[in-house]
Every structure is written in C-alpha cells, then in structure tokens.
CSV table of C-alpha atoms in Angstrom, one decimal:
chain,number,residue,atom,x,y,z
Y,1,UNK,CA,-16.6,-48.0,94.7
Y,2,UNK,CA,-20.4,-48.3,94.7
Y,3,UNK,CA,-22.6,-47.4,97.7
Y,4,UNK,CA,-23.2,-51.0,98.6
Y,5,UNK,CA,-19.5,-51.9,98.4
Y,6,UNK,CA,-18.7,-49.0,100.7
Y,7,UNK,CA,-21.2,-50.4,103.2
Y,8,UNK,CA,-19.5,-53.8,103.2
Y,9,UNK,CA,-15.9,-52.6,103.3
Y,10,UNK,CA,-15.9,-49.9,106.0
Y,11,UNK,CA,-16.6,-50.1,109.7
Y,12,UNK,CA,-19.1,-47.2,109.3
Y,13,UNK,CA,-20.9,-49.0,106.5
Y,14,UNK,CA,-21.1,-52.3,108.5
Y,15,UNK,CA,-22.5,-50.4,111.4
Y,16,UNK,CA,-25.1,-49.0,109.1
Y,17,UNK,CA,-26.0,-52.5,107.9
Y,18,UNK,CA,-26.3,-53.7,111.5
Y,19,UNK,CA,-28.4,-50.7,112.5
Y,20,UNK,CA,-30.7,-51.4,109.5
Y,21,UNK,CA,-31.1,-55.0,110.4
Y,22,UNK,CA,-32.0,-54.1,114.0
Y,23,UNK,CA,-34.4,-51.4,112.8
Y,24,UNK,CA,-36.2,-53.9,110.5
Y,25,UNK,CA,-36.5,-56.5,113.3
Y,26,UNK,CA,-37.6,-54.0,115.9
Y,27,UNK,CA,-40.3,-52.3,113.9
Y,28,UNK,CA,-41.6,-55.7,112.7
Y,29,UNK,CA,-41.7,-57.1,116.2
Y,30,UNK,CA,-43.4,-54.0,117.5
Y,31,UNK,CA,-46.1,-54.4,114.9
Y,32,UNK,CA,-46.5,-58.0,115.9
Y,33,UNK,CA,-47.3,-56.8,119.4
Y,34,UNK,CA,-50.1,-54.5,118.3
Y,35,UNK,CA,-51.5,-56.1,115.1
Y,36,UNK,CA,-52.9,-59.6,114.9
Y,37,UNK,CA,-53.1,-59.4,111.2
Y,38,UNK,CA,-49.5,-58.3,110.7
Y,39,UNK,CA,-47.4,-60.3,108.2
Y,40,UNK,CA,-44.2,-61.0,110.2
Y,41,UNK,CA,-40.9,-60.6,108.5
Y,42,UNK,CA,-38.6,-62.1,111.2
Y,43,UNK,CA,-35.8,-64.1,109.6
Y,44,UNK,CA,-36.0,-62.3,106.3
Y,45,UNK,CA,-34.1,-59.2,107.2
Y,46,UNK,CA,-31.0,-60.0,105.2
Y,47,UNK,CA,-33.0,-59.9,102.0
Y,48,UNK,CA,-34.8,-56.7,103.1
Y,49,UNK,CA,-31.6,-54.9,104.0
Y,50,UNK,CA,-29.4,-56.4,101.4
Y,51,UNK,CA,-31.9,-55.8,98.7
Y,52,UNK,CA,-32.7,-52.1,99.4
Y,53,UNK,CA,-30.2,-50.4,101.7
Y,54,UNK,CA,-27.9,-47.9,100.0
Y,55,UNK,CA,-29.9,-47.2,96.9
Y,56,UNK,CA,-30.0,-43.7,95.4
Y,57,UNK,CA,-32.8,-41.3,96.3
Y,58,UNK,CA,-34.0,-41.2,92.7
Y,59,UNK,CA,-34.1,-45.0,92.4
Y,60,UNK,CA,-37.6,-46.5,92.6
Y,61,UNK,CA,-38.3,-49.4,95.0
Y,62,UNK,CA,-41.1,-51.9,95.3
Y,63,UNK,CA,-40.5,-54.1,98.3
Y,64,UNK,CA,-42.1,-57.3,99.4
Y,65,UNK,CA,-45.0,-56.6,101.8
Y,66,UNK,CA,-42.9,-58.4,104.5
Y,67,UNK,CA,-40.3,-55.7,105.2
Y,68,UNK,CA,-41.8,-52.9,103.2
Y,69,UNK,CA,-42.1,-50.5,106.2
Y,70,UNK,CA,-38.4,-51.2,107.0
Y,71,UNK,CA,-37.4,-50.2,103.4
Y,72,UNK,CA,-39.3,-46.9,103.9
Y,73,UNK,CA,-37.4,-46.4,107.1
Y,74,UNK,CA,-34.1,-46.9,105.2
Y,75,UNK,CA,-35.3,-44.1,102.8
Y,76,UNK,CA,-36.0,-41.6,105.6
Y,77,UNK,CA,-39.6,-42.3,106.6
Y,78,UNK,CA,-40.9,-41.5,110.1
Y,79,UNK,CA,-41.7,-44.8,111.9
Y,80,UNK,CA,-44.7,-43.3,113.7
Y,81,UNK,CA,-46.2,-42.1,110.4
Y,82,UNK,CA,-45.7,-45.6,108.9
Y,83,UNK,CA,-47.3,-47.2,111.9
Y,84,UNK,CA,-50.3,-44.9,111.6
Y,85,UNK,CA,-50.6,-46.0,108.0
Y,86,UNK,CA,-50.8,-49.6,108.9
Y,87,UNK,CA,-53.6,-48.8,111.3
Y,88,UNK,CA,-55.3,-46.2,109.2
Y,89,UNK,CA,-55.1,-43.5,111.9
Y,90,UNK,CA,-54.9,-39.7,111.4
Y,91,UNK,CA,-51.1,-39.4,111.6
Y,92,UNK,CA,-50.5,-41.5,108.4
Y,93,UNK,CA,-49.4,-40.2,105.0
Y,94,UNK,CA,-53.0,-40.6,103.9
Y,95,UNK,CA,-54.3,-38.7,106.9
Y,96,UNK,CA,-56.3,-41.8,107.9
Y,97,UNK,CA,-58.1,-42.3,104.6
Y,98,UNK,CA,-56.4,-45.6,103.8
Y,99,UNK,CA,-54.5,-48.3,105.6
Y,100,UNK,CA,-52.2,-51.2,104.5
Y,101,UNK,CA,-49.0,-53.0,105.3
Y,102,UNK,CA,-47.2,-50.9,102.6
Y,103,UNK,CA,-48.0,-47.2,103.2
Y,104,UNK,CA,-45.1,-45.0,102.2
Y,105,UNK,CA,-45.1,-41.4,101.2
Y,106,UNK,CA,-44.8,-40.9,97.4
Y,107,UNK,CA,-41.7,-38.7,98.0
Y,108,UNK,CA,-39.8,-41.8,99.1
Y,109,UNK,CA,-40.1,-43.2,95.5
Y,110,UNK,CA,-41.4,-46.4,97.1
Y,111,UNK,CA,-44.3,-48.1,95.4
Y,112,UNK,CA,-47.0,-49.2,97.8
Y,113,UNK,CA,-49.2,-52.3,97.5
Y,114,UNK,CA,-52.5,-50.8,96.3
Y,115,UNK,CA,-54.1,-54.2,95.5
Y,116,UNK,CA,-54.6,-57.3,97.6
Y,117,UNK,CA,-53.8,-59.3,94.5
Y,118,UNK,CA,-50.1,-59.9,94.8
Y,119,UNK,CA,-47.8,-59.4,91.8
Y,120,UNK,CA,-49.1,-56.0,90.9
Y,121,UNK,CA,-46.0,-54.2,92.4
Y,122,UNK,CA,-43.8,-56.2,90.0
Y,123,UNK,CA,-45.6,-54.7,87.1
Y,124,UNK,CA,-45.5,-51.3,88.6
Y,125,UNK,CA,-41.8,-51.5,89.1
Y,126,UNK,CA,-41.3,-52.7,85.6
Y,127,UNK,CA,-43.2,-49.7,84.3
Y,128,UNK,CA,-41.1,-47.5,86.6
Y,129,UNK,CA,-38.0,-49.0,85.1
Y,130,UNK,CA,-39.3,-48.1,81.6
Y,131,UNK,CA,-39.9,-44.5,82.7
Y,132,UNK,CA,-36.4,-44.3,84.2
Y,133,UNK,CA,-34.8,-45.7,81.1
Y,134,UNK,CA,-36.5,-43.0,79.0
Y,135,UNK,CA,-36.3,-40.0,81.3
Y,136,UNK,CA,-33.7,-40.6,83.9
Y,137,UNK,CA,-31.0,-42.9,82.7
Y,138,UNK,CA,-28.6,-44.1,85.4
Y,139,UNK,CA,-31.4,-44.7,87.9
Y,140,UNK,CA,-32.8,-48.1,88.6
Y,141,UNK,CA,-35.9,-49.9,89.9
Y,142,UNK,CA,-35.6,-52.6,92.5
Y,143,UNK,CA,-38.5,-54.9,93.3
Y,144,UNK,CA,-38.9,-57.8,95.7
Y,145,UNK,CA,-41.7,-60.5,95.8
Y,146,UNK,CA,-42.3,-63.9,97.3
Y,147,UNK,CA,-42.1,-67.4,96.0
Y,148,UNK,CA,-45.9,-67.6,96.0
Y,149,UNK,CA,-46.2,-64.4,94.0
Y,150,UNK,CA,-43.6,-65.8,91.5
Y,151,UNK,CA,-46.4,-68.1,90.2
Y,152,UNK,CA,-48.5,-65.1,89.2
Y,153,UNK,CA,-48.8,-64.6,85.4
Y,154,UNK,CA,-48.0,-60.9,85.8
Y,155,UNK,CA,-44.6,-61.7,87.1
Y,156,UNK,CA,-43.7,-63.8,84.1
Y,157,UNK,CA,-45.0,-61.0,81.8
Y,158,UNK,CA,-42.9,-58.5,83.7
Y,159,UNK,CA,-39.8,-60.6,83.4
Y,160,UNK,CA,-40.3,-61.0,79.7
Y,161,UNK,CA,-40.9,-57.3,79.2
Y,162,UNK,CA,-37.8,-56.4,81.2
Y,163,UNK,CA,-35.6,-58.6,79.0
Y,164,UNK,CA,-37.2,-57.5,75.7
Y,165,UNK,CA,-36.8,-53.8,76.6
Y,166,UNK,CA,-33.5,-54.2,78.4
Y,167,UNK,CA,-34.9,-52.4,81.4
Y,168,UNK,CA,-32.9,-51.1,84.4
Y,169,UNK,CA,-34.5,-53.3,87.0
Y,170,UNK,CA,-33.4,-55.7,89.6
Y,171,UNK,CA,-36.0,-58.4,90.5
Y,172,UNK,CA,-35.5,-60.1,93.8
Y,173,UNK,CA,-37.4,-63.3,94.8
Y,174,UNK,CA,-37.6,-63.2,98.6
Y,175,UNK,CA,-38.2,-66.9,98.8
Y,176,UNK,CA,-39.2,-67.6,102.4
Y,177,UNK,CA,-40.4,-71.1,101.3
Y,178,UNK,CA,-44.1,-70.7,102.0
Y,179,UNK,CA,-47.0,-69.2,100.2
Y,180,UNK,CA,-49.3,-68.9,103.2
Y,181,UNK,CA,-49.1,-72.7,104.1
Y,182,UNK,CA,-48.0,-74.1,100.8
Y,183,UNK,CA,-44.3,-75.0,100.4
Y,184,UNK,CA,-42.5,-73.6,97.4
Y,185,UNK,CA,-41.2,-77.0,96.7
Y,186,UNK,CA,-44.8,-78.2,96.3
Y,187,UNK,CA,-45.8,-75.3,94.0
Y,188,UNK,CA,-43.0,-74.4,91.7
Y,189,UNK,CA,-42.1,-76.7,88.9
Y,190,UNK,CA,-38.7,-76.9,87.1
Y,191,UNK,CA,-36.4,-76.1,90.0
Y,192,UNK,CA,-35.9,-72.8,91.7
Y,193,UNK,CA,-37.6,-69.7,90.5
Y,194,UNK,CA,-34.3,-68.5,89.0
Y,195,UNK,CA,-34.6,-71.3,86.5
Y,196,UNK,CA,-37.8,-69.8,85.2
Y,197,UNK,CA,-36.2,-66.4,85.0
Y,198,UNK,CA,-33.3,-67.9,83.0
Y,199,UNK,CA,-35.9,-69.3,80.6
Y,200,UNK,CA,-36.7,-65.7,79.6
Y,201,UNK,CA,-33.0,-65.0,79.0
Y,202,UNK,CA,-32.9,-63.0,82.3
Y,203,UNK,CA,-29.5,-63.2,84.0
Y,204,UNK,CA,-30.0,-64.8,87.4
Y,205,UNK,CA,-28.1,-65.2,90.7
Y,206,UNK,CA,-28.9,-67.6,93.5
Y,207,UNK,CA,-27.8,-66.4,96.9
Y,208,UNK,CA,-28.2,-67.4,100.6
Y,209,UNK,CA,-31.0,-65.1,101.7
Y,210,UNK,CA,-29.9,-65.2,105.3
Y,211,UNK,CA,-26.5,-63.8,104.5
Y,212,UNK,CA,-26.8,-60.0,104.2
Y,213,UNK,CA,-23.3,-59.7,102.8
Y,214,UNK,CA,-24.2,-62.1,100.0
Y,215,UNK,CA,-27.5,-60.5,99.2
Y,216,UNK,CA,-26.0,-57.0,99.2
Y,217,UNK,CA,-23.1,-58.0,97.0
Y,218,UNK,CA,-25.4,-59.6,94.4
Y,219,UNK,CA,-27.7,-56.6,94.5
Y,220,UNK,CA,-24.8,-54.2,94.2
Y,221,UNK,CA,-23.5,-56.0,91.0
Y,222,UNK,CA,-27.0,-56.1,89.5
Y,223,UNK,CA,-27.6,-52.4,90.2
Y,224,UNK,CA,-24.3,-51.3,88.8
Y,225,UNK,CA,-25.0,-53.3,85.6
Y,226,UNK,CA,-28.4,-51.7,85.3
Y,227,UNK,CA,-27.1,-48.2,85.8
Y,228,UNK,CA,-24.6,-48.7,83.0
Y,229,UNK,CA,-27.3,-49.8,80.6
Y,230,UNK,CA,-26.7,-53.5,81.0
Y,231,UNK,CA,-30.3,-54.5,81.5
Y,232,UNK,CA,-32.2,-56.5,84.2
Y,233,UNK,CA,-31.0,-59.1,86.7
Y,234,UNK,CA,-33.0,-61.6,88.7
Y,235,UNK,CA,-31.8,-62.5,92.3
Y,236,UNK,CA,-33.2,-65.6,93.9
Y,237,UNK,CA,-32.6,-65.2,97.7
Y,238,UNK,CA,-33.6,-68.3,99.8
Y,239,UNK,CA,-34.5,-67.4,103.3
Y,240,UNK,CA,-37.1,-68.7,105.8
Y,241,UNK,CA,-40.3,-67.3,107.3
Y,242,UNK,CA,-39.8,-67.7,111.0
Y,243,UNK,CA,-43.3,-66.6,112.0
Y,244,UNK,CA,-46.7,-67.6,110.6
Y,245,UNK,CA,-48.3,-66.1,107.5
Y,246,UNK,CA,-50.0,-63.7,109.9
Y,247,UNK,CA,-50.0,-63.5,113.7
Y,248,UNK,CA,-52.9,-65.9,114.4
Y,249,UNK,CA,-51.6,-68.5,111.9
Y,250,UNK,CA,-51.8,-72.0,113.6
Y,251,UNK,CA,-48.7,-73.1,111.7
Y,252,UNK,CA,-49.9,-76.7,111.6
Y,253,UNK,CA,-48.1,-77.3,108.3
Y,254,UNK,CA,-44.5,-77.4,109.7
Y,255,UNK,CA,-42.7,-78.7,112.8
Y,256,UNK,CA,-41.2,-76.9,115.7
Y,257,UNK,CA,-37.9,-78.7,114.9
Y,258,UNK,CA,-37.8,-77.2,111.4
Y,259,UNK,CA,-38.3,-73.7,112.7
Y,260,UNK,CA,-35.7,-74.2,115.4
Y,261,UNK,CA,-33.2,-75.4,112.8
Y,262,UNK,CA,-33.7,-72.3,110.7
Y,263,UNK,CA,-33.4,-70.1,113.9
Y,264,UNK,CA,-29.8,-71.3,114.0
Y,265,UNK,CA,-29.2,-69.4,110.7
Y,266,UNK,CA,-30.8,-66.1,111.9
Y,267,UNK,CA,-29.5,-63.3,109.7
Y,268,UNK,CA,-29.0,-60.9,112.6
Y,269,UNK,CA,-27.0,-63.4,114.6
Y,270,UNK,CA,-24.9,-64.2,111.6
Y,271,UNK,CA,-23.9,-60.6,110.9
Y,272,UNK,CA,-23.5,-59.8,114.6
Y,273,UNK,CA,-21.0,-62.7,114.8
Y,274,UNK,CA,-19.0,-61.1,112.0
Y,275,UNK,CA,-19.0,-57.7,113.7
Y,276,UNK,CA,-18.0,-59.3,117.0
Y,277,UNK,CA,-15.1,-61.1,115.3
Y,278,UNK,CA,-14.0,-57.8,113.8
Y,279,UNK,CA,-14.2,-56.1,117.2
Y,280,UNK,CA,-16.9,-53.7,115.9
Y,281,UNK,CA,-19.7,-55.0,118.2
Y,282,UNK,CA,-19.6,-56.2,121.8
Y,283,UNK,CA,-20.7,-59.8,122.5
Y,284,UNK,CA,-23.7,-58.6,124.6
Y,285,UNK,CA,-24.5,-55.5,122.4
Y,286,UNK,CA,-26.4,-57.4,119.7
Y,287,UNK,CA,-29.2,-58.8,121.9
Y,288,UNK,CA,-29.5,-55.7,124.1
Y,289,UNK,CA,-29.6,-53.4,121.0
Y,290,UNK,CA,-32.5,-55.4,119.4
Y,291,UNK,CA,-34.4,-55.5,122.7
Y,292,UNK,CA,-33.9,-51.8,123.5
Y,293,UNK,CA,-35.1,-50.6,120.1
Y,294,UNK,CA,-38.0,-53.1,120.0
Y,295,UNK,CA,-39.2,-51.6,123.3
Y,296,UNK,CA,-39.1,-48.1,121.9
Y,297,UNK,CA,-40.7,-49.1,118.7
Y,298,UNK,CA,-43.5,-50.9,120.6
Y,299,UNK,CA,-44.3,-47.8,122.5
Y,300,UNK,CA,-44.3,-45.7,119.4
Y,301,UNK,CA,-46.5,-48.1,117.4
Y,302,UNK,CA,-48.9,-48.3,120.3
Y,303,UNK,CA,-49.2,-44.5,120.3
Y,304,UNK,CA,-49.9,-44.5,116.5
Y,305,UNK,CA,-52.5,-47.2,116.9
Y,306,UNK,CA,-54.4,-45.3,119.6
Y,307,UNK,CA,-54.3,-41.9,117.8
Y,308,UNK,CA,-57.8,-42.3,116.3
Y,309,UNK,CA,-58.9,-41.6,112.7
Y,310,UNK,CA,-59.4,-37.8,113.2
Y,311,UNK,CA,-61.4,-35.8,110.7
Y,312,UNK,CA,-61.6,-37.8,107.6
Y,313,UNK,CA,-63.7,-35.3,105.6
Y,314,UNK,CA,-62.0,-32.0,106.0
Y,315,UNK,CA,-58.6,-32.9,104.5
Y,316,UNK,CA,-60.0,-34.7,101.4
Y,317,UNK,CA,-59.1,-31.9,99.1
Y,318,UNK,CA,-55.6,-31.8,100.6
Y,319,UNK,CA,-55.2,-35.5,99.9
Y,320,UNK,CA,-56.5,-35.4,96.4
Y,321,UNK,CA,-54.8,-32.3,94.9
Y,322,UNK,CA,-51.2,-31.0,94.8
Y,323,UNK,CA,-52.3,-27.5,95.8
Y,324,UNK,CA,-55.8,-27.4,97.3
Y,325,UNK,CA,-57.4,-24.0,96.9
Y,326,UNK,CA,-60.6,-24.8,98.7
Y,327,UNK,CA,-63.9,-26.3,97.6
Y,328,UNK,CA,-65.7,-24.7,94.6
Y,329,UNK,CA,-68.8,-22.8,95.7
C-alpha cells in the first residue's frame, strides 16, 4: 500500500489529511491578516494537500505559489521561519537577504520561485526529474502550476521534454479558473488544459480539485507509476480561487453570487463532513479547529513580521558558502 493510500484508508491517515487541510487554511489566513500583497489560497487546499502530502523525503516538489508555504510545512518546515521569509526578516532561511511567497529551506527539497516570471518552476521540476531519473531512480518530482501559467511556452516545452525522456514527474494544473482577472475559459483554447497535455502524448487525469480524496488518489496513482519507471502524468484539478488575486484586489470581474456558489463546495467542509459521518470528527470540531489554529498562526506570523531585518552584512559568507571560514584578508 502506498503512503497516500494509507492516508486515505486509515483513521490516522484521514486525521493527518484533515490536520494538513487546517494547517494550510490557517497559515494562509494568518498571512492574509498581515500582508496586503499575499496571494490567498483559500478554497484550493484540496489540490495543495492532495498533490503534495505523503511524498517521500527524497522526492522533489515545486508547488504553486498559492499554497507553497503549506507544502513546506507538510515537509517539516517551521512556520515562523517561513513567515519571516515572506516578509524578508532576520529569522528567515535567507537570514533576511531575500523575501518571497515561496521561501523554503533547500533541505526540504522544495523548489522556490526565484523569478517573478511564472512557469520557471515547471522547468526546474522537469530538470529535477531528469536528475532523479539518472541518479536516484525510484524518486519523483511533483510540480503544480496555475491555469494562467499553463499558457507559458516553458510549460509546453517541459511537458514535451517529460514525455520524450520518460521522466518521473507528476505535473498538476491547479486550475483556480482565474489568471489574475482573466477567466481560464477566455484564455485557453481547445478545451481543458489536460487536452493540451494529451496532445504531447502525456497521460492525463481530470479531477475535482475541491475533493481532496480524488486529488490524492490521482496523485498517488501517478507517483506510483513514475516510481516504477512508467513516466510522467498530468493531473488537471479544477478548483476555485475564493479570494482575490491579492488582498487588495477589487474583484470586479466576478459576482458575489458566483463566489457564494463555490463556497458551498469548500474542500475543508467536504472532507470534514466525511469525517463526521465516519465518527472521526465532532460536528463542532471542524470550525473551532480552524479558528483556533488560525489565531495561533496569526500571532506567530505577526511576530515574524515585526522581527526586523537584523544584520544583513555579517552573515553574507554564511549564506553564500557551505562552510564559511571567514573573509580572506
């Protein structure tokens, strides 16, 4: 039984899924409270958790910028350190030298977004898959990107290369239906993005991106195939961006009724209902658990934000070299 299947089939595994969903929501909402430029991931947690929870420590991940910090948390990162990375304060992995929405420690084997030009992480993950294929067979790369990024040429190039070289990679389109304010239906020709992937001969799966069970099962099958040398898989997960593109987005490109309709399909509510039906979660525990952890995360994030930048000169050698022996005289 694979790791993901164990998560789905045991009470302990389902509790881990639930805890991860709550963690993703709580950290995200805490960042919303303290950062007006934050790219909110509320509503997309089923893709974030289903796509990345339960992977091996030697697998390489390249998550979507919406939910990237949550993926780092799943892989053992400290939330205060991640928050400091978002704000560029001294407690971050870069010691305050750099800031960004994706700011993991390299030890987590999580690829950060080092360019504001989206799509680069897809190429990085494809390169990582090539490295794994040649040096560490049995390990895989998993990458997620949005519907807007799917139109970038580098994504098509990466899909083609993955197929031609039979790479151990799972490509996940986290389709939240908007590229800033442009609807995917107004920007992507030829049907869903998965149709484009199939054009490269890339096996593709379409799933409900608000159903964590469906996403996790599809990811699990794709990862198992890749580990066994079966090559790449494309997963198209349709979800919905409940918040704006960023916190001050006026959102004048959609109606409140549309947002309310999708709120009825909230991924946390759906999985909580399953756990309640199984007797593994109390009816009131879901909301109280999210609220309690969000409050703690909000306090933690606020502390990281107010920590200051510290001494940005003294640790430069430490940041640049594996073993810093001091500056040359």
